[in-house]
PDB file of C-alpha atoms and ligand atoms in Angstrom:
ATOM      1  CA  MET A  34      53.737  85.505 -18.283  1.00 74.00           C
ATOM      2  CA  SER A  35      54.410  83.104 -15.663  1.00 92.00           C
ATOM      3  CA  LEU A  36      52.541  83.389 -12.412  1.00 96.00           C
ATOM      4  CA  GLU A  37      55.849  83.850 -10.774  1.00 97.00           C
ATOM      5  CA  GLN A  38      56.114  87.225 -12.866  1.00 97.00           C
ATOM      6  CA  ALA A  39      52.249  87.825 -11.844  1.00 98.00           C
ATOM      7  CA  LYS A  40      53.880  87.816  -8.311  1.00 98.00           C
ATOM      8  CA  LEU A  41      56.802  89.991  -8.848  1.00 98.00           C
ATOM      9  CA  VAL A  42      54.921  92.746 -10.686  1.00 98.00           C
ATOM     10  CA  ALA A  43      52.419  93.534  -7.794  1.00 98.00           C
ATOM     11  CA  ALA A  44      55.016  93.202  -5.119  1.00 98.00           C
ATOM     12  CA  TYR A  45      57.040  95.669  -7.355  1.00 98.00           C
ATOM     13  CA  ARG A  46      53.806  97.836  -7.438  1.00 98.00           C
ATOM     14  CA  ALA A  47      53.646  98.086  -3.973  1.00 98.00           C
ATOM     15  CA  VAL A  48      57.182  98.712  -2.833  1.00 98.00           C
ATOM     16  CA  ASP A  49      57.412 101.150  -5.102  1.00 98.00           C
ATOM     17  CA  GLU A  50      54.051 103.009  -4.166  1.00 98.00           C
ATOM     18  CA  PHE A  51      54.106 102.846  -0.088  1.00 98.00           C
ATOM     19  CA  VAL A  52      57.928 102.691   0.929  1.00 98.00           C
ATOM     20  CA  GLN A  53      59.505 106.202   1.655  1.00 98.00           C
ATOM     21  CA  ASN A  54      62.661 107.316   3.499  1.00 98.00           C
ATOM     22  CA  ASN A  55      62.823 106.702   6.917  1.00 98.00           C
ATOM     23  CA  ASN A  56      60.022 104.249   6.990  1.00 98.00           C
ATOM     24  CA  ILE A  57      59.344 101.250   9.268  1.00 98.00           C
ATOM     25  CA  VAL A  58      58.335  98.101   7.400  1.00 98.00           C
ATOM     26  CA  GLY A  59      56.355  95.015   7.940  1.00 98.00           C
ATOM     27  CA  ILE A  60      57.844  92.140   5.984  1.00 98.00           C
ATOM     28  CA  GLY A  61      55.328  89.654   5.467  1.00 98.00           C
ATOM     29  CA  SER A  62      55.883  85.915   4.791  1.00 98.00           C
ATOM     30  CA  GLY A  63      55.712  82.923   1.378  1.00 98.00           C
ATOM     31  CA  SER A  64      56.678  83.376  -2.148  1.00 98.00           C
ATOM     32  CA  THR A  65      54.997  86.518  -3.278  1.00 98.00           C
ATOM     33  CA  VAL A  66      57.240  88.645  -0.362  1.00 98.00           C
ATOM     34  CA  VAL A  67      60.334  87.293  -1.528  1.00 98.00           C
ATOM     35  CA  TYR A  68      59.974  89.557  -4.709  1.00 98.00           C
ATOM     36  CA  ALA A  69      59.037  92.863  -2.445  1.00 98.00           C
ATOM     37  CA  VAL A  70      62.078  92.063  -0.211  1.00 98.00           C
ATOM     38  CA  GLN A  71      64.169  91.942  -3.223  1.00 98.00           C
ATOM     39  CA  ARG A  72      62.989  95.523  -4.708  1.00 98.00           C
ATOM     40  CA  LEU A  73      63.281  97.307  -1.391  1.00 98.00           C
ATOM     41  CA  ALA A  74      66.751  96.008  -1.245  1.00 98.00           C
ATOM     42  CA  GLU A  75      67.293  97.559  -4.563  1.00 98.00           C
ATOM     43  CA  ARG A  76      65.677 100.720  -3.221  1.00 98.00           C
ATOM     44  CA  VAL A  77      67.360 101.026  -0.344  1.00 98.00           C
ATOM     45  CA  GLU A  78      70.984 100.696  -2.400  1.00 98.00           C
ATOM     46  CA  THR A  79      69.825 102.830  -5.447  1.00 98.00           C
ATOM     47  CA  GLU A  80      68.154 105.518  -3.829  1.00 98.00           C
ATOM     48  CA  ASN A  81      70.179 105.145  -0.089  1.00 97.00           C
ATOM     49  CA  LEU A  82      67.093 105.022   1.674  1.00 98.00           C
ATOM     50  CA  ASN A  83      66.784 103.971   5.682  1.00 98.00           C
ATOM     51  CA  VAL A  84      64.038 101.722   5.819  1.00 98.00           C
ATOM     52  CA  THR A  85      64.018  99.660   9.212  1.00 98.00           C
ATOM     53  CA  CYS A  86      62.264  96.013   8.238  1.00 98.00           C
ATOM     54  CA  ILE A  87      59.942  94.004  11.179  1.00 98.00           C
ATOM     55  CA  PRO A  88      59.795  90.322  10.122  1.00 98.00           C
ATOM     56  CA  THR A  89      56.292  88.353  10.148  1.00 98.00           C
ATOM     57  CA  SER A  90      58.183  84.737  10.366  1.00 98.00           C
ATOM     58  CA  PHE A  91      61.616  83.071  10.601  1.00 98.00           C
ATOM     59  CA  GLN A  92      61.373  83.337   6.599  1.00 98.00           C
ATOM     60  CA  ALA A  93      60.695  87.114   6.527  1.00 98.00           C
ATOM     61  CA  LYS A  94      63.780  87.663   9.489  1.00 98.00           C
ATOM     62  CA  GLN A  95      65.913  85.511   7.231  1.00 98.00           C
ATOM     63  CA  LEU A  96      65.129  87.393   4.158  1.00 98.00           C
ATOM     64  CA  ILE A  97      65.717  90.675   5.800  1.00 98.00           C
ATOM     65  CA  ILE A  98      69.386  89.340   6.681  1.00 98.00           C
ATOM     66  CA  LYS A  99      69.847  87.973   3.635  1.00 98.00           C
ATOM     67  CA  HIS A 100      69.430  91.156   1.250  1.00 98.00           C
ATOM     68  CA  ASN A 101      71.335  93.219   4.142  1.00 98.00           C
ATOM     69  CA  LEU A 102      68.301  95.478   5.616  1.00 98.00           C
ATOM     70  CA  ILE A 103      68.222  96.640   9.009  1.00 98.00           C
ATOM     71  CA  LEU A 104      66.605  94.273  11.067  1.00 98.00           C
ATOM     72  CA  GLY A 105      64.111  95.511  13.977  1.00 98.00           C
ATOM     73  CA  GLU A 106      61.804  94.492  16.244  1.00 98.00           C
ATOM     74  CA  LEU A 107      58.382  95.224  18.006  1.00 98.00           C
ATOM     75  CA  ASP A 108      60.144  96.507  21.156  1.00 98.00           C
ATOM     76  CA  THR A 109      61.858  99.312  19.680  1.00 97.00           C
ATOM     77  CA  ASN A 110      59.697  99.999  16.628  1.00 98.00           C
ATOM     78  CA  PRO A 111      55.665  99.401  18.156  1.00 98.00           C
ATOM     79  CA  ILE A 112      54.723 101.581  15.046  1.00 98.00           C
ATOM     80  CA  ILE A 113      55.015 100.065  11.391  1.00 98.00           C
ATOM     81  CA  ASP A 114      54.481 102.924   8.953  1.00 98.00           C
ATOM     82  CA  VAL A 115      53.333 100.074   6.408  1.00 98.00           C
ATOM     83  CA  THR A 116      53.674  95.925   5.897  1.00 99.00           C
ATOM     84  CA  ILE A 117      53.544  94.545   2.651  1.00 99.00           C
ATOM     85  CA  ASP A 118      52.498  91.122   2.655  1.00 98.00           C
ATOM     86  CA  GLY A 119      50.696  87.998   0.708  1.00 98.00           C
ATOM     87  CA  ALA A 120      47.603  86.519   0.843  1.00 98.00           C
ATOM     88  CA  ASP A 121      46.193  82.820   0.049  1.00 98.00           C
ATOM     89  CA  GLU A 122      42.522  84.570  -0.474  1.00 98.00           C
ATOM     90  CA  VAL A 123      41.106  87.937  -1.120  1.00 98.00           C
ATOM     91  CA  ASP A 124      37.592  88.530  -1.071  1.00 98.00           C
ATOM     92  CA  ALA A 125      35.370  91.569  -2.725  1.00 97.00           C
ATOM     93  CA  ASN A 126      35.054  93.211   0.784  1.00 97.00           C
ATOM     94  CA  MET A 127      38.756  93.084   1.195  1.00 98.00           C
ATOM     95  CA  THR A 128      38.741  90.067   3.889  1.00 98.00           C
ATOM     96  CA  LEU A 129      41.921  87.886   3.623  1.00 98.00           C
ATOM     97  CA  ILE A 130      42.399  84.544   4.172  1.00 98.00           C
ATOM     98  CA  LYS A 131      46.002  83.944   5.618  1.00 98.00           C
ATOM     99  CA  GLY A 132      48.300  81.444   6.779  1.00 98.00           C
ATOM    100  CA  GLY A 133      48.925  78.998   3.830  1.00 98.00           C
ATOM    101  CA  GLY A 134      52.651  79.174   5.144  1.00 97.00           C
ATOM    102  CA  GLY A 135      51.935  78.518   8.955  1.00 98.00           C
ATOM    103  CA  CYS A 136      52.654  82.515   9.767  1.00 98.00           C
ATOM    104  CA  LEU A 137      49.056  83.858  10.547  1.00 98.00           C
ATOM    105  CA  LEU A 138      50.252  84.877  14.066  1.00 98.00           C
ATOM    106  CA  GLN A 139      53.181  87.091  13.793  1.00 98.00           C
ATOM    107  CA  GLU A 140      51.300  88.518  10.806  1.00 98.00           C
ATOM    108  CA  LYS A 141      48.495  89.387  12.336  1.00 98.00           C
ATOM    109  CA  ILE A 142      50.473  91.211  15.105  1.00 98.00           C
ATOM    110  CA  ILE A 143      52.548  92.961  12.496  1.00 98.00           C
ATOM    111  CA  ALA A 144      49.109  94.287  10.574  1.00 98.00           C
ATOM    112  CA  SER A 145      47.323  95.155  13.543  1.00 98.00           C
ATOM    113  CA  CYS A 146      50.896  97.507  14.396  1.00 98.00           C
ATOM    114  CA  SER A 147      50.724  98.965  11.043  1.00 98.00           C
ATOM    115  CA  LYS A 148      49.557 102.445   9.744  1.00 98.00           C
ATOM    116  CA  LYS A 149      48.544 100.478   6.524  1.00 98.00           C
ATOM    117  CA  MET A 150      48.530  96.805   5.083  1.00 98.00           C
ATOM    118  CA  ILE A 151      49.220  96.317   1.450  1.00 98.00           C
ATOM    119  CA  VAL A 152      48.712  93.037  -0.027  1.00 98.00           C
ATOM    120  CA  ILE A 153      50.578  91.712  -2.448  1.00 98.00           C
ATOM    121  CA  ALA A 154      49.550  88.778  -4.826  1.00 98.00           C
ATOM    122  CA  ASP A 155      49.072  86.841  -8.171  1.00 98.00           C
ATOM    123  CA  TYR A 156      45.629  86.445  -9.850  1.00 97.00           C
ATOM    124  CA  THR A 157      44.630  83.232  -8.348  1.00 98.00           C
ATOM    125  CA  LYS A 158      44.334  84.905  -5.151  1.00 98.00           C
ATOM    126  CA  ASP A 159      41.409  87.258  -6.176  1.00 98.00           C
ATOM    127  CA  SER A 160      37.741  86.088  -5.128  1.00 98.00           C
ATOM    128  CA  GLU A 161      34.328  87.493  -5.176  1.00 98.00           C
ATOM    129  CA  LYS A 162      34.061  85.167  -1.740  1.00 98.00           C
ATOM    130  CA  LEU A 163      36.013  83.285   0.251  1.00 98.00           C
ATOM    131  CA  GLY A 164      36.234  79.774  -0.697  1.00 98.00           C
ATOM    132  CA  ASP A 165      35.705  80.689  -4.426  1.00 98.00           C
ATOM    133  CA  ARG A 166      39.074  80.441  -5.207  1.00 97.00           C
ATOM    134  CA  TYR A 167      41.334  78.786  -2.384  1.00 98.00           C
ATOM    135  CA  LYS A 168      40.277  75.695  -1.430  1.00 97.00           C
ATOM    136  CA  LYS A 169      42.882  74.550   1.964  1.00 98.00           C
ATOM    137  CA  GLY A 170      40.500  76.378   4.133  1.00 98.00           C
ATOM    138  CA  ILE A 171      40.928  78.868   7.102  1.00 98.00           C
ATOM    139  CA  PRO A 172      43.984  78.350   8.972  1.00 98.00           C
ATOM    140  CA  ILE A 173      43.557  78.531  12.867  1.00 98.00           C
ATOM    141  CA  GLU A 174      46.670  78.603  15.003  1.00 98.00           C
ATOM    142  CA  VAL A 175      45.983  76.540  18.376  1.00 98.00           C
ATOM    143  CA  VAL A 176      47.742  75.364  21.324  1.00 98.00           C
ATOM    144  CA  PRO A 177      49.072  71.917  20.775  1.00 98.00           C
ATOM    145  CA  MET A 178      47.032  70.034  23.639  1.00 98.00           C
ATOM    146  CA  ALA A 179      43.695  71.881  23.116  1.00 98.00           C
ATOM    147  CA  TYR A 180      43.530  70.663  19.076  1.00 98.00           C
ATOM    148  CA  VAL A 181      40.763  68.350  19.630  1.00 98.00           C
ATOM    149  CA  PRO A 182      38.175  70.056  21.533  1.00 98.00           C
ATOM    150  CA  ILE A 183      39.212  73.016  19.589  1.00 98.00           C
ATOM    151  CA  LYS A 184      37.928  71.015  16.357  1.00 98.00           C
ATOM    152  CA  ILE A 185      35.108  70.029  17.339  1.00 98.00           C
ATOM    153  CA  LYS A 186      33.948  72.976  19.122  1.00 98.00           C
ATOM    154  CA  ILE A 187      34.359  74.836  15.899  1.00 98.00           C
ATOM    155  CA  ILE A 188      32.649  71.913  13.788  1.00 98.00           C
ATOM    156  CA  GLN A 189      29.213  72.153  15.838  1.00 98.00           C
ATOM    157  CA  MET A 190      29.518  76.091  15.695  1.00 98.00           C
ATOM    158  CA  PHE A 191      29.597  77.045  12.122  1.00 98.00           C
ATOM    159  CA  GLY A 192      29.764  73.375  10.544  1.00 97.00           C
ATOM    160  CA  GLY A 193      32.402  71.834   7.614  1.00 98.00           C
ATOM    161  CA  GLU A 194      35.629  69.602   8.470  1.00 98.00           C
ATOM    162  CA  ILE A 195      38.894  70.522  10.212  1.00 98.00           C
ATOM    163  CA  LYS A 196      42.231  68.681   9.331  1.00 98.00           C
ATOM    164  CA  LEU A 197      45.043  69.132  11.513  1.00 98.00           C
ATOM    165  CA  ARG A 198      48.140  70.471   9.441  1.00 98.00           C
ATOM    166  CA  SER A 199      50.988  67.469   8.940  1.00 98.00           C
ATOM    167  CA  ALA A 200      54.420  68.531   7.915  1.00 97.00           C
ATOM    168  CA  ILE A 201      56.219  67.421   4.634  1.00 94.00           C
ATOM    169  CA  ALA A 202      59.772  66.694   5.820  1.00 93.00           C
ATOM    170  CA  LYS A 203      58.574  65.558   9.269  1.00 95.00           C
ATOM    171  CA  ALA A 204      55.944  63.036  10.685  1.00 96.00           C
ATOM    172  CA  GLY A 205      53.498  64.644  12.359  1.00 97.00           C
ATOM    173  CA  PRO A 206      51.770  67.893  12.212  1.00 98.00           C
ATOM    174  CA  VAL A 207      53.395  71.220  11.539  1.00 98.00           C
ATOM    175  CA  VAL A 208      54.503  73.245  14.245  1.00 98.00           C
ATOM    176  CA  THR A 209      55.010  76.833  13.762  1.00 98.00           C
ATOM    177  CA  ASP A 210      57.327  79.713  14.379  1.00 98.00           C
ATOM    178  CA  ASN A 211      55.577  80.215  18.156  1.00 98.00           C
ATOM    179  CA  GLY A 212      55.513  76.187  19.065  1.00 98.00           C
ATOM    180  CA  ASN A 213      51.899  75.871  17.914  1.00 98.00           C
ATOM    181  CA  PHE A 214      49.486  73.932  15.781  1.00 98.00           C
ATOM    182  CA  ILE A 215      47.510  74.488  12.729  1.00 98.00           C
ATOM    183  CA  LEU A 216      44.308  73.587  11.849  1.00 98.00           C
ATOM    184  CA  ASP A 217      42.909  74.004   8.496  1.00 98.00           C
ATOM    185  CA  TRP A 218      38.656  74.597   8.536  1.00 98.00           C
ATOM    186  CA  LEU A 219      37.377  73.523   5.578  1.00 98.00           C
ATOM    187  CA  PHE A 220      34.010  75.749   5.867  1.00 98.00           C
ATOM    188  CA  THR A 221      31.094  75.100   3.695  1.00 97.00           C
ATOM    189  CA  ASN A 222      28.985  77.970   4.090  1.00 96.00           C
ATOM    190  CA  GLN A 223      30.392  80.905   2.390  1.00 97.00           C
ATOM    191  CA  ASP A 224      27.832  83.319   3.288  1.00 97.00           C
ATOM    192  CA  LEU A 225      29.306  83.511   7.096  1.00 97.00           C
ATOM    193  CA  ASP A 226      29.675  87.175   9.072  1.00 98.00           C
ATOM    194  CA  TRP A 227      33.728  86.478   8.914  1.00 98.00           C
ATOM    195  CA  ASP A 228      33.980  89.472  11.829  1.00 98.00           C
ATOM    196  CA  GLN A 229      32.048  87.634  13.820  1.00 98.00           C
ATOM    197  CA  VAL A 230      33.429  84.308  12.823  1.00 98.00           C
ATOM    198  CA  ASN A 231      36.605  85.474  13.953  1.00 98.00           C
ATOM    199  CA  SER A 232      35.532  86.913  17.076  1.00 98.00           C
ATOM    200  CA  GLU A 233      33.845  83.513  18.040  1.00 98.00           C
ATOM    201  CA  ILE A 234      36.471  81.261  17.351  1.00 98.00           C
ATOM    202  CA  LYS A 235      38.665  83.846  19.034  1.00 98.00           C
ATOM    203  CA  MET A 236      36.941  83.351  22.241  1.00 98.00           C
ATOM    204  CA  ILE A 237      36.967  79.299  22.392  1.00 98.00           C
ATOM    205  CA  PRO A 238      40.172  78.917  25.109  1.00 98.00           C
ATOM    206  CA  GLY A 239      43.542  77.627  23.193  1.00 98.00           C
ATOM    207  CA  VAL A 240      42.863  79.040  19.872  1.00 98.00           C
ATOM    208  CA  VAL A 241      45.953  81.476  19.299  1.00 98.00           C
ATOM    209  CA  GLU A 242      44.509  83.310  16.020  1.00 98.00           C
ATOM    210  CA  THR A 243      42.545  82.730  13.157  1.00 98.00           C
ATOM    211  CA  GLY A 244      43.704  83.628   9.357  1.00 98.00           C
ATOM    212  CA  LEU A 245      41.058  85.902   9.042  1.00 98.00           C
ATOM    213  CA  PHE A 246      42.122  89.262   8.582  1.00 98.00           C
ATOM    214  CA  VAL A 247      38.875  91.449   8.638  1.00 98.00           C
ATOM    215  CA  LYS A 248      39.046  95.074   8.108  1.00 98.00           C
ATOM    216  CA  MET A 249      43.468  94.954   7.893  1.00 98.00           C
ATOM    217  CA  CYS A 250      43.776  95.172   4.765  1.00 98.00           C
ATOM    218  CA  ASN A 251      44.216  99.061   2.817  1.00 98.00           C
ATOM    219  CA  LYS A 252      45.115  97.870  -0.387  1.00 98.00           C
ATOM    220  CA  ALA A 253      45.795  94.649  -2.345  1.00 98.00           C
ATOM    221  CA  TYR A 254      47.941  94.669  -5.964  1.00 98.00           C
ATOM    222  CA  PHE A 255      46.850  91.532  -8.217  1.00 98.00           C
ATOM    223  CA  GLY A 256      49.532  90.955 -10.735  1.00 98.00           C
ATOM    224  CA  GLN A 257      47.713  89.600 -14.050  1.00 97.00           C
ATOM    225  CA  ALA A 258      48.893  86.849 -16.100  1.00 93.00           C
ATOM    226  CA  GLU A 259      49.557  89.970 -19.111  1.00 94.00           C
ATOM    227  CA  GLY A 260      51.800  91.671 -17.162  1.00 94.00           C
ATOM    228  CA  THR A 261      49.679  94.515 -15.814  1.00 97.00           C
ATOM    229  CA  VAL A 262      48.553  94.969 -12.426  1.00 98.00           C
ATOM    230  CA  ALA A 263      45.223  95.232 -10.189  1.00 98.00           C
ATOM    231  CA  GLU A 264      44.431  97.336  -7.644  1.00 97.00           C
ATOM    232  CA  ARG A 265      41.538  96.999  -5.172  1.00 96.00           C
ATOM    233  CA  SER A 266      40.947  99.850  -1.653  1.00 93.00           C
ATOM    234  CA  ASN A 267      38.572  99.787   0.794  1.00 79.00           C
TER     235      ASN A 267
HETATM  236  O1  LIG B 335      49.459  83.800   5.040  1.00 97.28           O
HETATM  237  C1  LIG B 335      51.019  83.531   4.278  1.00 97.28           C
HETATM  238  C2  LIG B 335      51.784  83.087   5.208  1.00 97.28           C
HETATM  239  O2  LIG B 335      51.238  82.400   6.452  1.00 97.28           O
HETATM  240  C3  LIG B 335      50.956  84.223   2.961  1.00 97.28           C
HETATM  241  O3  LIG B 335      51.251  85.703   2.918  1.00 97.28           O
HETATM  242  C4  LIG B 335      50.207  83.528   2.252  1.00 97.28           C
HETATM  243  O4  LIG B 335      50.116  81.981   2.426  1.00 97.28           O
HETATM  244  C5  LIG B 335      50.920  83.816   0.553  1.00 97.28           C
HETATM  245  O5  LIG B 335      51.814  83.351   0.203  1.00 97.28           O
HETATM  246  P1  LIG B 335      52.515  83.047  -1.000  1.00 97.28           P
HETATM  247  O6  LIG B 335      53.170  84.065  -1.675  1.00 97.28           O
HETATM  248  O7  LIG B 335      53.273  82.278  -1.122  1.00 97.28           O
HETATM  249  O8  LIG B 335      50.834  82.799  -2.396  1.00 97.28           O
END
């Protein structure tokens, strides 16, 4: 089985187990979510489900439109039944690193409005401790004018190294869907209290959001190499 098949089985399982008729569904971002939207569209068609989808990014919005699903927004649907999203890493306590695709701000807003947040991932995202498997660090979305002082402050507070995320098909930094920059914090201490770290980083003026999702995820599905799906709940 390919990694793509592992993503697909996790995504299909989550959509099949958690989406019901008349649900408001948060649609996450990334490559695994593509399979979730594909499965959701199949179920809407075959079971005639009434589902409204709330996107977590420009990419998610385009996926919803492409599959002819009903597009909603928080203004009219502030309470979401279930959000299905990917993750860059999930530790043994269900703390997540998210934001590898740069969509962490809207993803966290949508997760915070959801009765349930379900993560879908392949087996490479399943970790004991944050940093065991995901080596690109914790993404932090920041207001552009403050990125240098924020970098200095985080290193003074917690150590490690910070890189301003560069764009691939453009000279200069990645600019998020919200017009901000992304810092990737390569932490060295894996035994930090992530709840506290998240709170302290968020208190630095100019920090918009961190990619640390603490106590937000209810269940994670990890597609395995042999085609089965492993689960973890909190
Ligand atoms: O947080 C995210 C985007 O900001 C993604 O959910 C995360 O990067 C996982 O993506 P993929 O499913 O492609 O591995």
